[in-house]
């Protein structure tokens, strides 16, 4: 697994949704009470989630209003889908996101 710097120090006083790239993945960096990182592609219809909004701890797709939990990535009840969730680490020099390889995700190995 690897950590990728995705942003310099951020103004965390205001909420935001920003599309970033880490380890070849397109990721939404979200400040909603704390900084979260989730896949930027909606699994329902492929929409860009960075154009969405947050509501009650969920990222809402701007196209069909599907919602995804920022902590777990699970879709709302009845959706039967999910987005990948990535670990975020705040450091003095910026924001880092952890991207695991497909093998690490498959096997749970570190």
mmCIF file of N, CA and C in Angstrom:
data_model
loop_
_atom_site.group_PDB
_atom_site.id
_atom_site.type_symbol
_atom_site.label_atom_id
_atom_site.label_comp_id
_atom_site.label_asym_id
_atom_site.label_seq_id
_atom_site.Cartn_x
_atom_site.Cartn_y
_atom_site.Cartn_z
ATOM 1 N N UNK A 1 0.843 -1.165 0.000
ATOM 2 C CA UNK A 1 0.000 0.000 0.000
ATOM 3 C C UNK A 1 0.887 1.227 0.000
ATOM 4 N N UNK A 2 0.370 2.287 -0.572
ATOM 5 C CA UNK A 2 1.164 3.495 -0.705
ATOM 6 C C UNK A 2 0.328 4.710 -0.330
ATOM 7 N N UNK A 3 1.001 5.722 0.169
ATOM 8 C CA UNK A 3 0.373 6.995 0.496
ATOM 9 C C UNK A 3 0.764 8.007 -0.572
ATOM 10 N N UNK A 4 -0.208 8.780 -1.035
ATOM 11 C CA UNK A 4 0.011 9.772 -2.082
ATOM 12 C C UNK A 4 -0.419 11.144 -1.585
ATOM 13 N N UNK A 5 0.447 12.131 -1.795
ATOM 14 C CA UNK A 5 0.080 13.497 -1.450
ATOM 15 C C UNK A 5 -0.885 13.997 -2.518
ATOM 16 N N UNK A 6 -2.074 14.436 -2.084
ATOM 17 C CA UNK A 6 -3.103 14.866 -3.026
ATOM 18 C C UNK A 6 -3.397 16.360 -2.942
ATOM 19 N N UNK A 7 -2.915 17.016 -1.901
ATOM 20 C CA UNK A 7 -3.153 18.449 -1.760
ATOM 21 C C UNK A 7 -2.172 19.024 -0.757
ATOM 22 N N UNK A 8 -1.862 20.307 -0.938
ATOM 23 C CA UNK A 8 -1.096 21.017 0.066
ATOM 24 C C UNK A 8 -2.025 21.282 1.242
ATOM 25 N N UNK A 9 -1.539 21.975 2.250
ATOM 26 C CA UNK A 9 -2.381 22.285 3.403
ATOM 27 C C UNK A 9 -3.683 22.931 2.927
ATOM 28 N N UNK A 10 -4.795 22.511 3.482
ATOM 29 C CA UNK A 10 -6.115 22.970 3.047
ATOM 30 C C UNK A 10 -6.780 23.839 4.093
ATOM 31 N N UNK A 11 -7.652 24.715 3.643
ATOM 32 C CA UNK A 11 -8.496 25.488 4.538
ATOM 33 C C UNK A 11 -9.662 24.590 4.946
ATOM 34 N N UNK A 12 -9.612 24.111 6.168
ATOM 35 C CA UNK A 12 -10.634 23.174 6.640
ATOM 36 C C UNK A 12 -11.784 23.877 7.357
ATOM 37 N N UNK A 13 -11.801 25.214 7.295
ATOM 38 C CA UNK A 13 -12.879 25.953 7.952
ATOM 39 C C UNK A 13 -14.177 25.901 7.155
ATOM 40 N N UNK A 14 -14.094 25.516 5.868
ATOM 41 C CA UNK A 14 -15.286 25.451 5.024
ATOM 42 C C UNK A 14 -15.401 24.064 4.395
ATOM 43 N N UNK A 15 -16.626 23.569 4.221
ATOM 44 C CA UNK A 15 -16.800 22.277 3.545
ATOM 45 C C UNK A 15 -16.403 22.381 2.072
ATOM 46 N N UNK A 16 -15.949 21.263 1.510
ATOM 47 C CA UNK A 16 -15.622 21.230 0.088
ATOM 48 C C UNK A 16 -15.679 19.807 -0.431
ATOM 49 N N UNK A 17 -15.803 19.694 -1.742
ATOM 50 C CA UNK A 17 -15.644 18.425 -2.464
ATOM 51 C C UNK A 17 -14.706 18.735 -3.609
ATOM 52 N N UNK A 18 -13.594 18.013 -3.666
ATOM 53 C CA UNK A 18 -12.566 18.287 -4.664
ATOM 54 C C UNK A 18 -12.117 16.979 -5.301
ATOM 55 N N UNK A 19 -11.986 16.962 -6.601
ATOM 56 C CA UNK A 19 -11.501 15.779 -7.313
ATOM 57 C C UNK A 19 -9.978 15.821 -7.356
ATOM 58 N N UNK A 20 -9.349 14.709 -6.941
ATOM 59 C CA UNK A 20 -7.892 14.586 -6.935
ATOM 60 C C UNK A 20 -7.511 13.243 -7.555
ATOM 61 N N UNK A 21 -6.227 13.063 -7.776
ATOM 62 C CA UNK A 21 -5.728 11.803 -8.315
ATOM 63 C C UNK A 21 -4.684 11.244 -7.362
ATOM 64 N N UNK A 22 -4.758 9.935 -7.117
ATOM 65 C CA UNK A 22 -3.791 9.264 -6.244
ATOM 66 C C UNK A 22 -3.597 7.836 -6.717
ATOM 67 N N UNK A 23 -2.377 7.467 -7.018
ATOM 68 C CA UNK A 23 -2.082 6.097 -7.428
ATOM 69 C C UNK A 23 -2.863 5.665 -8.652
ATOM 70 N N UNK A 24 -3.114 6.581 -9.564
ATOM 71 C CA UNK A 24 -3.865 6.252 -10.770
ATOM 72 C C UNK A 24 -5.366 6.191 -10.569
ATOM 73 N N UNK A 25 -5.832 6.541 -9.382
ATOM 74 C CA UNK A 25 -7.267 6.525 -9.071
ATOM 75 C C UNK A 25 -7.797 7.954 -9.037
ATOM 76 N N UNK A 26 -9.016 8.124 -9.498
ATOM 77 C CA UNK A 26 -9.713 9.402 -9.403
ATOM 78 C C UNK A 26 -10.531 9.376 -8.120
ATOM 79 N N UNK A 27 -10.280 10.336 -7.245
ATOM 80 C CA UNK A 27 -10.816 10.311 -5.889
ATOM 81 C C UNK A 27 -11.465 11.640 -5.550
ATOM 82 N N UNK A 28 -12.563 11.590 -4.797
ATOM 83 C CA UNK A 28 -13.182 12.787 -4.238
ATOM 84 C C UNK A 28 -12.619 12.999 -2.842
ATOM 85 N N UNK A 29 -12.042 14.154 -2.634
ATOM 86 C CA UNK A 29 -11.586 14.573 -1.310
ATOM 87 C C UNK A 29 -12.675 15.477 -0.759
ATOM 88 N N UNK A 30 -13.202 15.127 0.406
ATOM 89 C CA UNK A 30 -14.395 15.781 0.935
ATOM 90 C C UNK A 30 -14.138 16.263 2.350
ATOM 91 N N UNK A 31 -14.426 17.527 2.610
ATOM 92 C CA UNK A 31 -14.375 18.043 3.964
ATOM 93 C C UNK A 31 -15.810 18.228 4.442
ATOM 94 N N UNK A 32 -16.250 17.318 5.277
ATOM 95 C CA UNK A 32 -17.582 17.372 5.883
ATOM 96 C C UNK A 32 -17.423 16.916 7.324
ATOM 97 N N UNK A 33 -17.159 17.816 8.208
ATOM 98 C CA UNK A 33 -16.842 17.565 9.617
ATOM 99 C C UNK A 33 -15.423 17.019 9.788
ATOM 100 N N UNK A 34 -14.962 16.203 8.865
ATOM 101 C CA UNK A 34 -13.573 15.759 8.782
ATOM 102 C C UNK A 34 -13.291 15.458 7.315
ATOM 103 N N UNK A 35 -12.039 15.220 6.986
ATOM 104 C CA UNK A 35 -11.691 14.982 5.587
ATOM 105 C C UNK A 35 -11.848 13.493 5.264
ATOM 106 N N UNK A 36 -12.569 13.209 4.199
ATOM 107 C CA UNK A 36 -12.830 11.862 3.713
ATOM 108 C C UNK A 36 -12.297 11.749 2.290
ATOM 109 N N UNK A 37 -12.074 10.523 1.841
ATOM 110 C CA UNK A 37 -11.698 10.266 0.452
ATOM 111 C C UNK A 37 -12.468 9.042 -0.030
ATOM 112 N N UNK A 38 -13.179 9.209 -1.157
ATOM 113 C CA UNK A 38 -13.942 8.116 -1.755
ATOM 114 C C UNK A 38 -13.734 8.153 -3.262
ATOM 115 N N UNK A 39 -14.052 7.057 -3.920
ATOM 116 C CA UNK A 39 -13.980 6.988 -5.373
ATOM 117 C C UNK A 39 -14.832 8.098 -5.971
ATOM 118 N N UNK A 40 -14.358 8.694 -7.065
ATOM 119 C CA UNK A 40 -15.103 9.809 -7.656
ATOM 120 C C UNK A 40 -16.123 9.367 -8.708
ATOM 121 N N UNK A 41 -16.178 8.078 -8.987
ATOM 122 C CA UNK A 41 -17.102 7.597 -10.022
ATOM 123 C C UNK A 41 -18.290 6.887 -9.374
ATOM 124 N N UNK A 42 -19.480 7.338 -9.706
ATOM 125 C CA UNK A 42 -20.687 6.707 -9.189
ATOM 126 C C UNK A 42 -20.841 5.318 -9.812
ATOM 127 N N UNK A 43 -20.960 4.263 -9.008
ATOM 128 C CA UNK A 43 -21.086 2.918 -9.566
ATOM 129 C C UNK A 43 -22.439 2.678 -10.237
ATOM 130 N N UNK A 44 -23.403 3.517 -9.957
ATOM 131 C CA UNK A 44 -24.736 3.349 -10.537
ATOM 132 C C UNK A 44 -24.744 3.700 -12.024
ATOM 133 N N UNK A 45 -24.210 4.884 -12.373
ATOM 134 C CA UNK A 45 -24.279 5.316 -13.769
ATOM 135 C C UNK A 45 -23.000 5.990 -14.249
ATOM 136 N N UNK A 46 -21.933 5.920 -13.465
ATOM 137 C CA UNK A 46 -20.648 6.469 -13.880
ATOM 138 C C UNK A 46 -20.513 7.967 -13.752
ATOM 139 N N UNK A 47 -21.420 8.626 -13.069
ATOM 140 C CA UNK A 47 -21.361 10.083 -12.916
ATOM 141 C C UNK A 47 -20.160 10.489 -12.067
ATOM 142 N N UNK A 48 -19.725 11.725 -12.250
ATOM 143 C CA UNK A 48 -18.626 12.291 -11.479
ATOM 144 C C UNK A 48 -19.172 12.791 -10.145
ATOM 145 N N UNK A 49 -18.846 12.110 -9.060
ATOM 146 C CA UNK A 49 -19.372 12.454 -7.745
ATOM 147 C C UNK A 49 -18.840 13.771 -7.204
ATOM 148 N N UNK A 50 -17.758 14.292 -7.786
ATOM 149 C CA UNK A 50 -17.221 15.560 -7.289
ATOM 150 C C UNK A 50 -18.169 16.725 -7.567
ATOM 151 N N UNK A 51 -19.159 16.526 -8.422
ATOM 152 C CA UNK A 51 -20.172 17.541 -8.677
ATOM 153 C C UNK A 51 -21.365 17.417 -7.751
ATOM 154 N N UNK A 52 -21.293 16.480 -6.812
ATOM 155 C CA UNK A 52 -22.407 16.233 -5.894
ATOM 156 C C UNK A 52 -22.341 17.107 -4.656
ATOM 157 N N UNK A 53 -23.026 16.682 -3.612
ATOM 158 C CA UNK A 53 -23.058 17.412 -2.358
ATOM 159 C C UNK A 53 -23.170 16.419 -1.214
ATOM 160 N N UNK A 54 -22.924 16.920 -0.004
ATOM 161 C CA UNK A 54 -23.006 16.078 1.189
ATOM 162 C C UNK A 54 -24.292 16.376 1.949
ATOM 163 N N UNK A 55 -24.880 15.312 2.484
ATOM 164 C CA UNK A 55 -26.101 15.428 3.269
ATOM 165 C C UNK A 55 -26.103 14.324 4.319
ATOM 166 N N UNK A 56 -26.080 14.699 5.586
ATOM 167 C CA UNK A 56 -26.134 13.737 6.696
ATOM 168 C C UNK A 56 -25.073 12.650 6.597
ATOM 169 N N UNK A 57 -23.827 13.032 6.321
ATOM 170 C CA UNK A 57 -22.731 12.068 6.278
ATOM 171 C C UNK A 57 -22.687 11.219 5.025
ATOM 172 N N UNK A 58 -23.421 11.635 4.000
ATOM 173 C CA UNK A 58 -23.435 10.893 2.739
ATOM 174 C C UNK A 58 -23.096 11.824 1.578
ATOM 175 N N UNK A 59 -22.380 11.279 0.591
ATOM 176 C CA UNK A 59 -22.100 11.991 -0.648
ATOM 177 C C UNK A 59 -23.213 11.647 -1.627
ATOM 178 N N UNK A 60 -23.876 12.664 -2.163
ATOM 179 C CA UNK A 60 -25.025 12.468 -3.045
ATOM 180 C C UNK A 60 -24.600 12.707 -4.493
ATOM 181 N N UNK A 61 -24.910 11.741 -5.363
ATOM 182 C CA UNK A 61 -24.591 11.827 -6.785
ATOM 183 C C UNK A 61 -25.418 12.941 -7.428
ATOM 184 N N UNK A 62 -24.774 13.784 -8.250
ATOM 185 C CA UNK A 62 -25.508 14.890 -8.862
ATOM 186 C C UNK A 62 -26.470 14.459 -9.973
ATOM 187 N N UNK A 63 -26.353 13.250 -10.490
ATOM 188 C CA UNK A 63 -27.206 12.825 -11.604
ATOM 189 C C UNK A 63 -28.495 12.153 -11.152
ATOM 190 N N UNK A 64 -28.387 11.120 -10.336
ATOM 191 C CA UNK A 64 -29.577 10.356 -9.962
ATOM 192 C C UNK A 64 -29.866 10.367 -8.465
ATOM 193 N N UNK A 65 -29.106 11.176 -7.724
ATOM 194 C CA UNK A 65 -29.321 11.351 -6.285
ATOM 195 C C UNK A 65 -29.053 10.086 -5.459
ATOM 196 N N UNK A 66 -28.262 9.170 -5.994
ATOM 197 C CA UNK A 66 -27.839 8.035 -5.177
ATOM 198 C C UNK A 66 -26.903 8.583 -4.098
ATOM 199 N N UNK A 67 -26.918 7.989 -2.901
ATOM 200 C CA UNK A 67 -26.132 8.496 -1.779
ATOM 201 C C UNK A 67 -25.184 7.420 -1.256
ATOM 202 N N UNK A 68 -23.988 7.854 -0.857
ATOM 203 C CA UNK A 68 -22.952 6.934 -0.373
ATOM 204 C C UNK A 68 -22.385 7.429 0.948
ATOM 205 N N UNK A 69 -22.332 6.530 1.924
ATOM 206 C CA UNK A 69 -21.822 6.845 3.255
ATOM 207 C C UNK A 69 -20.345 7.210 3.164
ATOM 208 N N UNK A 70 -19.960 8.334 3.760
ATOM 209 C CA UNK A 70 -18.573 8.791 3.687
ATOM 210 C C UNK A 70 -17.614 7.918 4.490
ATOM 211 N N UNK A 71 -18.115 7.229 5.505
ATOM 212 C CA UNK A 71 -17.257 6.378 6.345
ATOM 213 C C UNK A 71 -17.081 4.982 5.744
ATOM 214 N N UNK A 72 -18.165 4.406 5.246
ATOM 215 C CA UNK A 72 -18.127 3.008 4.797
ATOM 216 C C UNK A 72 -18.165 2.847 3.279
ATOM 217 N N UNK A 73 -18.666 3.850 2.566
ATOM 218 C CA UNK A 73 -18.821 3.764 1.119
ATOM 219 C C UNK A 73 -20.110 3.082 0.694
ATOM 220 N N UNK A 74 -20.863 2.548 1.633
ATOM 221 C CA UNK A 74 -22.099 1.820 1.294
ATOM 222 C C UNK A 74 -23.160 2.762 0.746
ATOM 223 N N UNK A 75 -23.873 2.261 -0.248
ATOM 224 C CA UNK A 75 -25.001 3.002 -0.797
ATOM 225 C C UNK A 75 -26.172 2.981 0.160
ATOM 226 N N UNK A 76 -27.098 3.881 -0.053
ATOM 227 C CA UNK A 76 -28.301 3.941 0.775
ATOM 228 C C UNK A 76 -29.085 2.629 0.632
ATOM 229 N N UNK A 77 -29.934 2.307 1.591
ATOM 230 C CA UNK A 77 -30.726 1.072 1.506
ATOM 231 C C UNK A 77 -31.461 0.964 0.174
ATOM 232 N N UNK A 78 -31.384 -0.217 -0.443
ATOM 233 C CA UNK A 78 -32.035 -0.459 -1.708
ATOM 234 C C UNK A 78 -31.163 -0.204 -2.924
ATOM 235 N N UNK A 79 -30.041 0.470 -2.742
ATOM 236 C CA UNK A 79 -29.158 0.753 -3.875
ATOM 237 C C UNK A 79 -28.320 -0.460 -4.267
ATOM 238 N N UNK A 80 -27.913 -1.245 -3.279
ATOM 239 C CA UNK A 80 -27.099 -2.439 -3.513
ATOM 240 C C UNK A 80 -25.792 -2.146 -4.240
ATOM 241 N N UNK A 81 -25.139 -1.038 -3.875
ATOM 242 C CA UNK A 81 -23.835 -0.718 -4.440
ATOM 243 C C UNK A 81 -23.003 0.039 -3.410
ATOM 244 N N UNK A 82 -21.775 0.382 -3.786
ATOM 245 C CA UNK A 82 -20.869 1.077 -2.878
ATOM 246 C C UNK A 82 -19.792 1.796 -3.684
ATOM 247 N N UNK A 83 -19.110 2.730 -3.019
ATOM 248 C CA UNK A 83 -17.915 3.355 -3.578
ATOM 249 C C UNK A 83 -16.745 2.965 -2.684
ATOM 250 N N UNK A 84 -15.553 2.927 -3.257
ATOM 251 C CA UNK A 84 -14.368 2.632 -2.462
ATOM 252 C C UNK A 84 -14.070 3.808 -1.534
ATOM 253 N N UNK A 85 -13.613 3.490 -0.332
ATOM 254 C CA UNK A 85 -13.240 4.485 0.668
ATOM 255 C C UNK A 85 -11.739 4.371 0.879
ATOM 256 N N UNK A 86 -11.066 5.513 0.987
ATOM 257 C CA UNK A 86 -9.616 5.541 1.158
ATOM 258 C C UNK A 86 -9.267 6.230 2.471
ATOM 259 N N UNK A 87 -8.207 5.750 3.126
ATOM 260 C CA UNK A 87 -7.729 6.376 4.352
ATOM 261 C C UNK A 87 -7.098 7.717 4.021
ATOM 262 N N UNK A 88 -7.280 8.688 4.924
ATOM 263 C CA UNK A 88 -6.742 10.036 4.753
ATOM 264 C C UNK A 88 -5.856 10.350 5.940
ATOM 265 N N UNK A 89 -4.728 10.965 5.668
ATOM 266 C CA UNK A 89 -3.835 11.405 6.734
ATOM 267 C C UNK A 89 -3.461 12.861 6.488
ATOM 268 N N UNK A 90 -3.666 13.679 7.522
ATOM 269 C CA UNK A 90 -3.307 15.086 7.450
ATOM 270 C C UNK A 90 -1.910 15.252 8.037
ATOM 271 N N UNK A 91 -1.013 15.862 7.275
ATOM 272 C CA UNK A 91 0.340 16.137 7.742
ATOM 273 C C UNK A 91 0.599 17.629 7.614
ATOM 274 N N UNK A 92 1.708 18.084 8.183
ATOM 275 C CA UNK A 92 2.043 19.509 8.124
ATOM 276 C C UNK A 92 2.176 20.010 6.693
ATOM 277 N N UNK A 93 2.662 19.157 5.795
ATOM 278 C CA UNK A 93 2.903 19.607 4.416
ATOM 279 C C UNK A 93 1.742 19.319 3.472
ATOM 280 N N UNK A 94 0.658 18.713 3.958
ATOM 281 C CA UNK A 94 -0.474 18.478 3.075
ATOM 282 C C UNK A 94 -1.340 17.302 3.468
ATOM 283 N N UNK A 95 -2.153 16.879 2.509
ATOM 284 C CA UNK A 95 -3.119 15.798 2.709
ATOM 285 C C UNK A 95 -2.670 14.584 1.911
ATOM 286 N N UNK A 96 -2.688 13.413 2.552
ATOM 287 C CA UNK A 96 -2.257 12.168 1.917
ATOM 288 C C UNK A 96 -3.403 11.168 1.919
ATOM 289 N N UNK A 97 -3.492 10.408 0.834
ATOM 290 C CA UNK A 97 -4.517 9.369 0.694
ATOM 291 C C UNK A 97 -3.813 8.041 0.454
ATOM 292 N N UNK A 98 -4.284 6.992 1.134
ATOM 293 C CA UNK A 98 -3.708 5.651 0.995
ATOM 294 C C UNK A 98 -4.467 4.871 -0.072
ATOM 295 N N UNK A 99 -3.710 4.352 -1.035
ATOM 296 C CA UNK A 99 -4.303 3.534 -2.092
ATOM 297 C C UNK A 99 -3.685 2.144 -2.016
ATOM 298 N N UNK A 100 -4.549 1.150 -1.819
ATOM 299 C CA UNK A 100 -4.095 -0.229 -1.782
ATOM 300 C C UNK A 100 -4.181 -0.831 -3.171
ATOM 301 N N UNK A 101 -3.295 -1.768 -3.455
ATOM 302 C CA UNK A 101 -3.347 -2.457 -4.742
ATOM 303 C C UNK A 101 -4.576 -3.370 -4.763
ATOM 304 N N UNK A 102 -4.952 -3.831 -5.938
ATOM 305 C CA UNK A 102 -6.107 -4.731 -6.047
ATOM 306 C C UNK A 102 -5.852 -6.007 -5.256
ATOM 307 N N UNK A 103 -4.600 -6.481 -5.226
ATOM 308 C CA UNK A 103 -4.259 -7.697 -4.485
ATOM 309 C C UNK A 103 -4.426 -7.474 -2.982
ATOM 310 N N UNK A 104 -3.983 -6.328 -2.492
ATOM 311 C CA UNK A 104 -4.133 -6.019 -1.065
ATOM 312 C C UNK A 104 -5.607 -5.928 -0.678
ATOM 313 N N UNK A 105 -6.429 -5.329 -1.527
ATOM 314 C CA UNK A 105 -7.860 -5.249 -1.252
ATOM 315 C C UNK A 105 -8.502 -6.632 -1.290
ATOM 316 N N UNK A 106 -8.098 -7.465 -2.242
ATOM 317 C CA UNK A 106 -8.667 -8.785 -2.408
ATOM 318 C C UNK A 106 -8.337 -9.694 -1.232
ATOM 319 N N UNK A 107 -7.090 -9.666 -0.816
ATOM 320 C CA UNK A 107 -6.630 -10.591 0.233
ATOM 321 C C UNK A 107 -6.683 -9.996 1.638
ATOM 322 N N UNK A 108 -6.814 -8.666 1.727
ATOM 323 C CA UNK A 108 -6.784 -8.027 3.037
ATOM 324 C C UNK A 108 -5.392 -7.928 3.610
ATOM 325 N N UNK A 109 -4.386 -8.275 2.805
ATOM 326 C CA UNK A 109 -2.998 -8.201 3.280
ATOM 327 C C UNK A 109 -2.485 -6.788 3.214
ATOM 328 N N UNK A 110 -1.523 -6.515 4.101
ATOM 329 C CA UNK A 110 -0.933 -5.178 4.161
ATOM 330 C C UNK A 110 0.425 -5.155 3.539
#
